[in-house]
Amino acid sequence: MDCHQQHQFKHRPTGIKKVLLMGNPNVGKSVIFNRLTGLDVVTANYTGTTVTYHEGLIRHQGSQALLIDVPGIYSLNVQSKAEEVAVSMLNAGADLIICVLDATHLERNLSLAFDLQNYDIPVVYSLNLSDVARRKGLEIDTKLLSQYLQAPVFETVAVKNLGVGALKHIIFQDFPKVNKMQVHNPIEKSQEIVQNVLQENDVELSLLERFSDWCIKPKTGIPIMFLVLALALGIIVGGGKAIRSIILLPFVNQIYAPLVTRIVERFVTDGIIYRVLVGEFGVLIKMIEWPFALILPYVLLFYIVFSFLEDSGYLPRLGVLMDGIFRKMGLPGSNIIPFILGYGCAVPAILGTRASGSKKERIIVVTLISIAVPCTAQTGAFITLLGDRSLFALLFVYMLSFITIFFTGLLLNRLLKGKSRPLILEIPNLLLPDFRSLSKKIWIKLKHFVKEAQVPMFFGILLAGLIVETGAIIWIGTALEPLVVGWLDLPKEASLSLLLGVIRRELAVMPLLEMDLTTIQLITGSVVALFYLPCISVFVILVKEFKAKIAFLIVLTTFFMAFFIGGLVQNILNWVM
Amino acid sequence: MHLYAGKKHQKYILNDCPNDQLLFAMGIRNGLTVSIVTKQPIGGPIIIRIKNREIAIDKALACHITAKAVT
């Protein structure tokens, strides 16, 4: 999700209209931004997704305007970072504000509308989610609302692209200079407006709304949670395995590898260069096989499942259900979101904690993610390594990860000073995600993975090939023998995993594939890889986001936990079996 | 009584809300009529409904909100 920073125009076009897109969190602002500009922006259905802002160009009948997606805020009280950013953007001036109102929560949304009227910038209102409102039996008199607000109001359904055209059209109209309006008692005023413009009709709850209620009541919500997780896991593990074994592996093993080997054989037939290129750790073959045939299917399916859950609004419900357990670790339940993000990749998960909470919370979440949350690439590697041998081994590694997260969380909560925030969370409407936004988002994440993974993977495999073929592995293996062989009961060559694991998380697992290991050794290797230092990018982010001292402490903890728990598991398993 | 001690499906009027920015931002204030949707186990939050909005409020915070049952 580094995409946040990508779209700021280095050379902002001058002399064109500047439009600010504002609104409360979770009102569909990002979808409107997407529709107006057609730019790649990651949208989500949970609070606080727009931490930094986005810019994009709106093109309409030969004219252009600059649209700025201001972070979602409830008011302009300058209580949070997001509000600070919003106020400074308003102070910088603009030609127009598009204020997005959530038709299902009009009263609360109006207080921001009044705050905006303290600036002498013309405002146009987009009454979004109006289809959901109608389904809930809410009828809003837009004409009357427009009179109260003294500005145009457009009904929109952004996810279906309804009303966005009219909004686009009005951006390029001329607006008369407006006068500031002072609303003295915003609470009373919004109550008054809502009383007059809103009519609430009784409607039967739709199936989706009833389901939404079940998701949040513990008796039904907890079984639903397990069902959702099982389904997600089934799709990722089963689907990934199918794609891998039916399409990708046959392609690599039967077409790609023989072809590359034949081409290489025309130049060299033996010796170190040959083996580095197409041998056991042949870079030309493994750089395609590992990331694309073995890992990518799982990454793709993870992002499909995750993005679906994110956009459907299910995740905040999960946060509410998990709050009790998370509390024991000193975290509000809303932190489930960085955690689940961490199962994708730790980097956006760590960046995502910026928006939330106290320093204590941040350190706890980041430490737990760094220690025991495998990223989707590593999950793919685990499934490849363990899933084929024994599903029980795979489950064991994941259970161990959950247990370690919980107890390390308990411990950190005791050790670290400071408080964690109380949870206050508005539960967004549960909705079926828009296919277009969803596929766009998955595509961006996939592209990002390929871009980020390919180069380190290439050098990692090249390094592995060189270490093995030059015989350096024997020297390193001997140096690490007491640890790798003595304590972990793995073969000497497994020290390769420890070296490569620093580069990328899945590289701590993949070399084990090429070795002939017993099930216990596979489990030990996986456990070490799980708790081991996430990867070089995570380390860089840790240093950037925290003091170097904290980053090093986290990294040392991961090393210690990896070897300590790995050895413990090995000894216990060998003793029991 | 405080809100957390409230019963499920019962309506309450909020009498005294602590001066908390987050509560304020969510539009939770004195005089509001709310109903309790559910309480989460092991010290989890309480979920209240205000008109058609559902909001989860931390147990500790909900214990500081004074409310009166609507009969």
XYZ file of C-alpha atoms in Angstrom:
648
model
C 0.000 0.000 0.000
C 2.859 2.263 -0.704
C 0.655 3.508 -3.493
C -0.358 6.260 -1.083
C 2.654 8.288 -2.027
C 2.816 7.504 -5.680
C 0.335 9.851 -7.231
C 1.395 13.271 -6.041
C 2.076 15.344 -9.093
C 5.637 16.543 -9.157
C 4.706 19.268 -11.590
C 1.294 20.394 -10.496
C -0.444 21.977 -13.487
C -0.942 25.678 -12.875
C -3.945 27.809 -13.683
C -6.518 25.062 -13.257
C -9.266 24.726 -10.680
C -8.308 23.190 -7.374
C -11.028 21.049 -5.818
C -10.947 19.558 -2.321
C -12.819 16.319 -1.729
C -13.861 16.166 1.921
C -16.097 14.159 4.208
C -16.346 11.897 7.250
C -14.444 8.616 7.223
C -16.275 5.728 5.535
C -18.645 7.726 3.365
C -17.288 6.460 0.053
C -15.023 9.428 -0.584
C -12.254 7.345 -2.076
C -14.664 5.649 -4.462
C -15.893 9.061 -5.646
C -12.278 10.113 -6.075
C -11.677 7.002 -8.162
C -14.719 7.677 -10.289
C -13.909 11.329 -10.873
C -10.263 10.868 -11.702
C -9.965 7.277 -12.831
C -6.625 7.134 -11.010
C -5.443 4.123 -9.098
C -6.267 4.765 -5.493
C -6.666 2.050 -2.938
C -10.048 2.375 -1.250
C -11.274 0.603 1.828
C -14.358 0.432 3.955
C -12.770 0.949 7.342
C -12.003 4.074 9.292
C -8.680 5.746 8.778
C -7.619 4.285 5.468
C -6.712 7.651 3.964
C -3.822 8.600 6.176
C -1.947 10.581 3.572
C -3.767 12.299 0.749
C -4.138 11.679 -2.948
C -4.287 14.000 -5.897
C -5.711 13.371 -9.322
C -6.783 15.178 -12.460
C -10.418 15.435 -13.480
C -10.865 15.727 -17.228
C -14.150 16.979 -18.637
C -14.879 18.246 -22.133
C -11.365 19.467 -22.713
C -10.940 21.142 -19.329
C -8.983 19.923 -16.346
C -9.245 20.331 -12.599
C -7.058 19.127 -9.784
C -8.852 16.958 -7.232
C -7.349 16.484 -3.782
C -8.626 13.659 -1.598
C -8.483 15.116 1.916
C -8.273 12.588 4.795
C -11.655 11.609 6.215
C -12.546 13.627 9.321
C -15.520 14.216 11.601
C -14.870 17.885 12.306
C -12.272 20.610 12.002
C -11.385 20.710 15.710
C -7.720 19.872 15.040
C -7.719 16.964 17.465
C -6.060 14.440 15.201
C -3.350 14.393 12.540
C -5.999 13.965 9.846
C -7.856 17.077 11.001
C -4.611 18.998 11.103
C -3.923 18.074 7.478
C -7.478 18.992 6.459
C -7.318 22.417 8.083
C -3.984 23.235 6.515
C -5.353 22.257 3.110
C -8.365 24.507 3.618
C -6.120 27.364 4.696
C -4.064 26.913 1.546
C -7.230 27.805 -0.362
C -9.221 26.101 -3.093
C -11.744 26.924 -5.809
C -14.325 24.415 -4.706
C -15.042 21.854 -2.004
C -16.944 18.675 -2.718
C -18.274 17.559 0.631
C -19.430 13.954 0.661
C -22.300 13.249 3.060
C -23.391 9.779 4.088
C -27.139 9.672 3.445
C -27.546 6.970 6.075
C -25.926 9.106 8.791
C -26.949 12.590 7.786
C -27.161 14.185 11.217
C -23.624 13.310 12.216
C -22.266 14.296 8.797
C -23.770 17.761 8.942
C -21.418 19.047 11.621
C -18.510 18.887 9.180
C -20.715 20.590 6.590
C -21.186 23.517 8.992
C -17.492 23.654 9.811
C -16.721 24.026 6.112
C -19.017 27.022 5.857
C -16.597 28.995 8.003
C -14.374 29.213 4.942
C -15.231 31.371 1.965
C -14.882 28.513 -0.509
C -17.948 27.369 -2.461
C -19.196 23.903 -1.463
C -21.055 21.267 -3.435
C -22.571 18.360 -1.517
C -22.646 14.792 -2.670
C -25.271 12.814 -0.778
C -23.661 9.420 -1.122
C -24.865 5.920 -0.228
C -28.358 7.098 -1.139
C -29.285 3.606 -2.312
C -28.406 2.137 1.084
C -30.438 4.914 2.738
C -33.461 4.136 0.597
C -33.141 0.469 1.455
C -33.194 1.440 5.107
C -36.386 3.427 4.562
C -34.736 6.852 4.779
C -36.139 9.455 2.444
C -34.238 12.705 2.136
C -35.660 15.872 0.591
C -32.572 16.999 -1.313
C -34.146 20.264 -2.471
C -34.903 21.321 1.076
C -31.471 20.172 2.243
C -29.923 22.240 -0.519
C -31.879 25.299 0.704
C -30.687 24.786 4.265
C -27.081 24.401 3.167
C -27.370 27.155 0.536
C -25.484 24.992 -1.923
C -26.220 22.330 -4.537
C -26.792 18.784 -3.253
C -26.417 15.759 -5.540
C -27.583 12.271 -4.736
C -24.844 9.786 -5.601
C -24.215 6.064 -5.441
C -20.486 6.104 -6.037
C -19.961 2.343 -6.177
C -22.479 2.176 -9.009
C -21.264 5.388 -10.648
C -24.685 7.038 -10.269
C -24.829 10.821 -9.965
C -21.071 11.162 -10.355
C -21.461 12.540 -13.885
C -23.600 15.435 -12.633
C -21.039 16.099 -9.939
C -18.261 16.174 -12.512
C -20.258 18.557 -14.651
C -20.803 21.081 -11.878
C -17.113 21.199 -10.974
C -16.483 23.095 -14.193
C -19.276 25.651 -13.645
C -18.533 29.094 -12.342
C -19.366 29.682 -8.733
C -20.232 33.096 -7.336
C -18.118 34.308 -4.437
C -19.644 33.027 -1.233
C -19.949 34.600 2.155
C -18.941 32.818 5.302
C -21.826 31.428 7.241
C -21.716 31.047 10.981
C -23.749 28.326 12.604
C -23.824 28.999 16.314
C -25.218 25.760 17.595
C -24.310 23.063 15.078
C -25.877 20.239 17.105
C -29.285 21.928 17.319
C -29.065 23.093 13.739
C -28.328 19.635 12.380
C -31.148 18.171 14.456
C -33.489 20.807 13.052
C -32.427 20.139 9.462
C -32.691 16.376 9.803
C -36.130 16.663 11.365
C -37.326 18.584 8.333
C -35.593 16.889 5.443
C -35.539 13.296 6.595
C -38.474 10.953 6.653
C -37.957 7.538 8.211
C -40.217 4.800 6.917
C -40.477 1.403 8.480
C -38.963 -1.212 6.231
C -38.346 -4.849 6.813
C -34.685 -5.515 7.459
C -32.990 -6.843 4.369
C -31.184 -10.157 4.538
C -27.853 -8.341 4.461
C -28.862 -6.156 7.408
C -30.064 -9.115 9.409
C -26.801 -10.885 8.617
C -24.963 -7.737 9.681
C -26.686 -7.990 13.081
C -25.770 -11.654 13.422
C -22.139 -10.834 12.704
C -21.906 -8.656 15.757
C -23.851 -10.587 18.389
C -21.439 -12.939 20.163
C -23.691 -16.013 19.979
C -23.958 -15.887 16.205
C -20.975 -13.649 15.497
C -18.298 -15.982 16.866
C -19.461 -19.000 14.824
C -19.707 -16.719 11.761
C -16.164 -15.510 12.457
C -14.820 -19.069 12.479
C -16.784 -19.848 9.361
C -15.386 -16.790 7.569
C -11.833 -17.647 8.620
C -12.230 -21.286 7.590
C -13.691 -20.248 4.267
C -10.885 -17.743 3.706
C -8.268 -20.345 4.538
C -9.978 -22.920 2.335
C -10.031 -20.559 -0.624
C -6.410 -19.553 -0.158
C -4.927 -22.978 0.601
C -7.136 -25.093 -1.648
C -7.403 -22.644 -4.521
C -3.693 -21.857 -4.431
C -2.776 -25.515 -4.490
C -5.079 -26.100 -7.440
C -3.713 -23.212 -9.508
C -0.203 -24.281 -8.646
C -0.459 -27.943 -9.456
C -2.759 -27.732 -12.463
C -1.342 -24.743 -14.304
C 1.863 -23.275 -12.968
C 4.051 -26.179 -11.937
C 3.479 -28.180 -15.138
C 4.373 -25.049 -17.070
C 7.617 -24.524 -15.148
C 8.676 -28.177 -14.964
C 7.667 -29.332 -18.404
C 8.065 -26.269 -20.583
C 10.069 -23.506 -18.993
C 12.837 -25.428 -17.171
C 13.737 -27.790 -20.046
C 13.736 -24.867 -22.470
C 16.033 -22.716 -20.325
C 18.317 -25.669 -19.605
C 18.620 -26.402 -23.308
C 19.447 -22.781 -24.108
C 22.099 -22.656 -21.354
C 23.546 -25.966 -22.546
C 24.359 -24.393 -25.870
C 26.884 -22.194 -24.092
C 28.078 -24.179 -21.063
C 27.404 -27.776 -20.170
C 29.009 -28.157 -16.802
C 30.926 -26.369 -14.123
C 30.017 -23.736 -11.632
C 28.409 -21.291 -14.065
C 26.125 -23.983 -15.412
C 25.079 -25.028 -11.921
C 24.498 -21.452 -10.729
C 22.261 -20.852 -13.752
C 20.228 -24.052 -13.935
C 21.458 -26.375 -11.151
C 19.961 -27.128 -7.727
C 19.549 -23.435 -6.933
C 19.679 -22.429 -10.602
C 18.811 -18.750 -10.631
C 17.221 -18.814 -14.103
C 14.769 -21.514 -13.069
C 14.152 -20.748 -9.391
C 13.576 -17.029 -10.034
C 10.488 -18.079 -12.007
C 9.507 -21.202 -10.092
C 9.652 -19.818 -6.554
C 7.927 -16.439 -6.841
C 5.509 -17.187 -9.700
C 4.664 -20.877 -9.576
C 4.843 -21.460 -5.829
C 4.109 -18.120 -4.128
C 2.048 -15.947 -6.467
C -1.141 -18.078 -6.450
C -1.378 -17.673 -2.669
C -0.601 -13.969 -2.797
C -3.311 -13.451 -5.409
C -5.910 -15.394 -3.464
C -4.970 -13.721 -0.184
C -5.514 -10.294 -1.691
C -8.804 -11.351 -3.263
C -10.101 -12.593 0.081
C -8.646 -9.724 2.096
C -9.879 -6.993 -0.231
C -13.344 -8.545 -0.288
C -13.502 -8.598 3.517
C -12.069 -5.089 3.741
C -14.528 -3.561 1.283
C -17.518 -5.445 2.632
C -17.149 -3.765 6.030
C -16.745 -7.066 7.841
C -13.379 -6.257 9.438
C -14.627 -3.657 11.967
C -17.146 -6.304 13.125
C -14.280 -8.717 13.625
C -12.500 -5.991 15.594
C -15.489 -5.619 17.907
C -15.751 -9.372 18.482
C -12.030 -9.676 19.189
C -11.807 -6.607 21.429
C -12.060 -8.636 24.644
C -9.092 -10.844 23.723
C -7.060 -7.993 22.230
C -7.622 -5.953 25.409
C -5.638 -8.566 27.353
C -2.702 -7.749 25.085
C -3.185 -4.040 25.719
C -4.775 -3.412 22.337
C -8.199 -2.182 21.263
C -9.926 -4.668 18.953
C -9.639 -2.301 16.008
C -6.009 -3.445 15.758
C -7.264 -6.617 14.093
C -6.925 -4.640 10.858
C -3.125 -4.116 10.944
C -2.829 -7.740 12.045
C -4.757 -9.098 9.088
C -2.858 -6.694 6.831
C 0.310 -8.210 8.302
C -0.729 -11.615 6.989
C -0.457 -9.920 3.597
C 2.756 -7.967 4.120
C 4.249 -6.484 7.263
C 5.306 -3.220 5.587
C 1.834 -1.708 4.973
C 0.716 -3.175 8.304
C 3.448 -1.267 10.138
C 2.732 1.920 8.193
C -0.976 1.433 8.929
C -0.368 1.653 12.675
C 0.719 5.275 12.240
C -2.866 6.451 12.215
C -3.876 4.597 15.310
C -3.402 4.859 18.952
C -0.796 5.363 21.595
C 2.898 4.625 21.292
C 2.506 1.589 23.498
C -0.153 0.130 21.219
C 1.989 0.745 18.159
C 5.019 -0.979 19.636
C 2.959 -3.980 20.750
C 1.281 -4.407 17.353
C 4.494 -3.929 15.402
C 6.486 -6.316 17.624
C 3.845 -9.018 17.399
C 3.582 -8.675 13.625
C 7.373 -8.759 13.248
C 7.744 -11.830 15.426
C 4.914 -14.141 14.630
C 2.736 -13.048 11.717
C 3.842 -14.743 8.483
C 3.313 -12.686 5.347
C 1.338 -14.111 2.448
C 4.517 -15.056 0.561
C 5.762 -16.999 3.556
C 2.339 -18.575 3.999
C 2.592 -19.753 0.406
C 6.000 -21.202 1.181
C 4.669 -22.967 4.305
C 1.792 -24.481 2.362
C 4.197 -25.676 -0.313
C 6.615 -27.097 2.228
C 4.274 -28.529 4.856
C 0.905 -28.808 3.185
C 2.111 -31.495 0.831
C 3.610 -33.562 3.659
C 1.080 -33.174 6.459
C -1.781 -30.747 6.985
C -1.380 -31.311 10.699
C 2.152 -29.893 10.576
C 0.805 -26.783 8.842
C -1.929 -26.307 11.446
C 0.616 -26.860 14.213
C 2.837 -24.031 12.949
C -0.148 -21.655 12.755
C -1.472 -22.586 16.184
C 1.997 -21.997 17.580
C 1.971 -18.586 15.909
C -1.382 -17.638 17.512
C -0.337 -18.855 20.946
C 2.966 -16.973 20.760
C 1.180 -13.794 19.641
C -1.183 -14.010 22.590
C 1.412 -14.675 25.285
C 3.965 -12.214 23.912
C 1.144 -9.662 23.827
C 0.259 -10.361 27.456
C 3.908 -9.971 28.434
C 4.435 -6.755 26.448
C 1.276 -5.275 27.938
C 2.755 -5.857 31.410
C 6.255 -4.668 30.524
C 5.524 -1.521 28.566
C 4.405 1.648 30.251
C 1.603 3.751 28.897
C -2.072 3.382 28.171
C -4.064 2.051 25.290
C -7.019 3.880 23.839
C -10.573 2.971 24.580
C -12.422 1.528 21.613
C -15.035 3.676 19.947
C -15.914 2.435 16.542
C -18.731 3.185 14.225
C -19.796 -0.024 12.564
C -20.100 0.659 8.844
C -22.870 -0.748 6.666
C -22.207 -4.258 5.497
C -22.248 -4.205 1.724
C -21.378 -6.231 -1.296
C -18.140 -4.765 -2.646
C -18.050 -3.067 -6.009
C -16.403 -5.414 -8.481
C -14.548 -2.652 -10.329
C -12.926 -1.097 -7.256
C -12.147 -4.552 -5.939
C -10.387 -5.803 -9.039
C -8.472 -2.540 -9.384
C -7.267 -2.829 -5.816
C -6.216 -6.481 -6.166
C -4.378 -5.656 -9.381
C -2.429 -2.821 -7.717
C -1.421 -5.068 -4.810
C -0.360 -7.881 -7.092
C 1.695 -5.556 -9.258
C 3.292 -4.200 -6.119
C 4.196 -7.720 -4.942
C 5.806 -8.674 -8.244
C 7.737 -5.405 -8.365
C 8.929 -5.674 -4.762
C 9.698 -9.380 -4.818
C 11.442 -9.936 -8.119
C 14.766 -8.158 -7.593
C 15.534 -9.342 -4.020
C 14.370 -12.826 -5.037
C 16.784 -12.853 -7.977
C 19.746 -11.781 -5.879
C 18.725 -14.070 -3.037
C 18.639 -17.101 -5.300
C 21.861 -16.052 -7.025
C 23.509 -15.755 -3.610
C 22.145 -19.175 -2.640
C 23.490 -20.711 -5.850
C 26.920 -19.156 -5.342
C 27.120 -20.179 -1.688
C 26.186 -23.761 -2.471
C 28.239 -24.172 -5.655
C 31.420 -22.508 -4.412
C 31.415 -24.675 -1.324
C 31.025 -21.688 0.994
C 28.018 -23.490 2.429
C 30.357 -26.004 4.063
C 32.293 -23.261 5.770
C 29.142 -21.413 6.913
C 27.487 -24.678 7.874
C 30.439 -25.595 10.067
C 30.438 -22.192 11.725
C 26.721 -22.448 12.506
C 26.848 -26.170 13.264
C 26.262 -25.961 17.036
C 23.114 -23.939 16.424
C 21.712 -25.512 13.258
C 22.740 -29.121 13.804
C 23.223 -29.295 17.551
C 20.260 -27.307 18.802
C 17.812 -27.368 15.871
C 18.676 -30.863 14.567
C 18.635 -29.646 10.963
C 21.233 -30.559 8.290
C 24.218 -28.221 7.903
C 22.911 -26.815 4.597
C 19.849 -25.452 6.382
C 22.027 -22.561 7.533
C 21.394 -21.294 3.994
C 17.798 -20.582 5.034
C 19.015 -18.374 7.849
C 21.183 -16.343 5.493
C 18.518 -15.947 2.809
C 15.728 -15.367 5.298
C 17.212 -11.960 6.018
C 16.496 -10.916 2.432
C 12.923 -12.130 2.140
C 10.633 -14.019 4.444
C 9.761 -16.843 2.068
C 13.454 -17.359 1.281
C 13.876 -18.663 4.827
C 11.550 -21.507 3.865
C 12.143 -22.210 0.185
C 15.687 -23.707 0.404
C 14.279 -26.385 2.753
C 12.217 -27.610 -0.214
C 15.379 -28.727 -1.946
C 16.600 -30.733 1.050
C 15.523 -34.192 2.093
C 14.020 -33.542 5.533
C 11.912 -35.486 8.019
C 8.527 -34.066 9.044
C 9.913 -32.930 12.410
C 12.776 -31.172 10.644
C 10.301 -29.480 8.295
C 8.313 -28.259 11.288
C 11.452 -27.028 13.083
C 12.630 -25.212 9.968
C 9.210 -23.611 9.523
C 9.007 -22.527 13.154
C 12.437 -20.901 12.946
C 11.453 -19.160 9.691
C 8.169 -17.990 11.222
C 9.719 -16.213 14.180
C 12.897 -15.154 12.364
C 13.523 -11.536 11.266
C 10.720 -10.713 8.790
C 12.845 -9.347 5.963
C 15.183 -6.542 5.071
C 12.350 -4.172 4.037
C 10.636 -4.621 7.376
C 13.877 -3.843 9.153
C 14.269 -0.634 7.127
C 10.671 0.393 7.931
C 11.205 -0.338 11.628
C 14.250 1.925 11.726
C 12.387 4.650 9.825
C 9.245 4.505 11.946
C 10.822 4.021 15.357
C 14.109 4.811 16.973
C 16.991 2.573 15.906
C 17.119 1.263 19.475
C 13.538 -0.057 19.311
C 14.117 -1.496 15.843
C 17.198 -3.394 17.025
C 15.379 -4.620 20.106
C 12.562 -5.998 17.966
C 15.054 -7.657 15.612
C 17.033 -9.207 18.466
C 13.805 -10.522 19.941
C 12.897 -12.170 16.626
C 16.297 -13.913 16.454
C 16.079 -15.077 20.024
C 12.481 -16.308 19.713
C 13.216 -18.090 16.416
C 16.080 -20.173 17.795
C 14.656 -20.631 21.272
C 11.183 -21.785 20.207
C 12.536 -23.682 17.181
C 14.895 -25.720 19.342
C 12.270 -26.240 22.019
C 9.738 -27.547 19.499
C 12.332 -29.866 17.952
C 13.344 -31.312 21.306
C 9.766 -31.802 22.463
C 8.616 -33.364 19.185
C 11.593 -35.727 19.062
C 11.029 -36.680 22.686
C 7.295 -37.325 22.214
C 7.480 -39.186 18.907
C -27.125 3.881 36.412
C -24.303 3.628 33.912
C -24.827 2.547 30.332
C -22.810 -0.672 30.594
C -25.185 -1.957 33.282
C -28.067 -1.550 30.828
C -30.137 -4.394 29.441
C -30.161 -5.571 25.857
C -32.933 -4.238 23.591
C -33.869 -1.577 26.175
C -33.839 2.127 25.293
C -31.912 4.635 27.383
C -31.509 8.387 27.471
C -27.937 9.525 28.063
C -27.752 11.880 31.055
C -24.109 12.490 31.569
C -21.404 11.722 29.029
C -17.763 12.180 30.000
C -15.947 14.935 28.174
C -14.251 12.708 25.624
C -13.239 13.928 22.181
C -13.915 10.562 20.548
C -17.422 10.380 21.989
C -18.035 13.917 20.848
C -16.778 13.211 17.337
C -19.111 10.228 17.077
C -21.995 12.472 18.046
C -22.607 10.785 21.400
C -23.920 13.450 23.757
C -26.368 14.099 26.563
C -30.046 13.768 25.777
C -29.570 11.160 23.079
C -31.837 8.119 23.032
C -29.929 4.911 22.432
C -30.740 1.239 22.535
C -28.359 -1.518 23.506
C -27.766 -4.011 20.739
C -25.366 -6.404 22.401
C -22.473 -6.719 24.819
C -19.292 -8.500 23.857
C -17.817 -11.139 26.182
C -14.609 -10.954 28.273
C -14.607 -7.227 28.830
C -15.387 -6.354 25.232
C -17.351 -3.298 24.161
C -21.044 -2.577 24.341
C -22.806 -1.907 21.059
C -25.472 0.740 20.989
C -27.804 1.858 18.271
C -28.560 5.515 17.713
C -31.290 5.773 15.101
C -29.774 3.620 12.378
C -26.135 3.900 13.385
C -24.396 1.209 15.381
C -21.484 2.194 17.556
C -19.198 0.035 19.662
C -18.123 1.707 22.914
C -15.370 0.456 25.179
C -16.519 -1.091 28.426
C -14.460 1.330 30.536
C -15.941 4.310 28.730
C -19.499 2.972 28.797
C -19.169 2.596 32.574
C -18.704 6.364 32.768
C -21.792 7.248 30.774
C -24.816 7.819 32.988
C -28.108 6.798 31.434
C -31.758 6.467 32.342
C -34.051 3.748 31.054
C -36.933 4.878 28.854
C -40.147 3.211 29.842
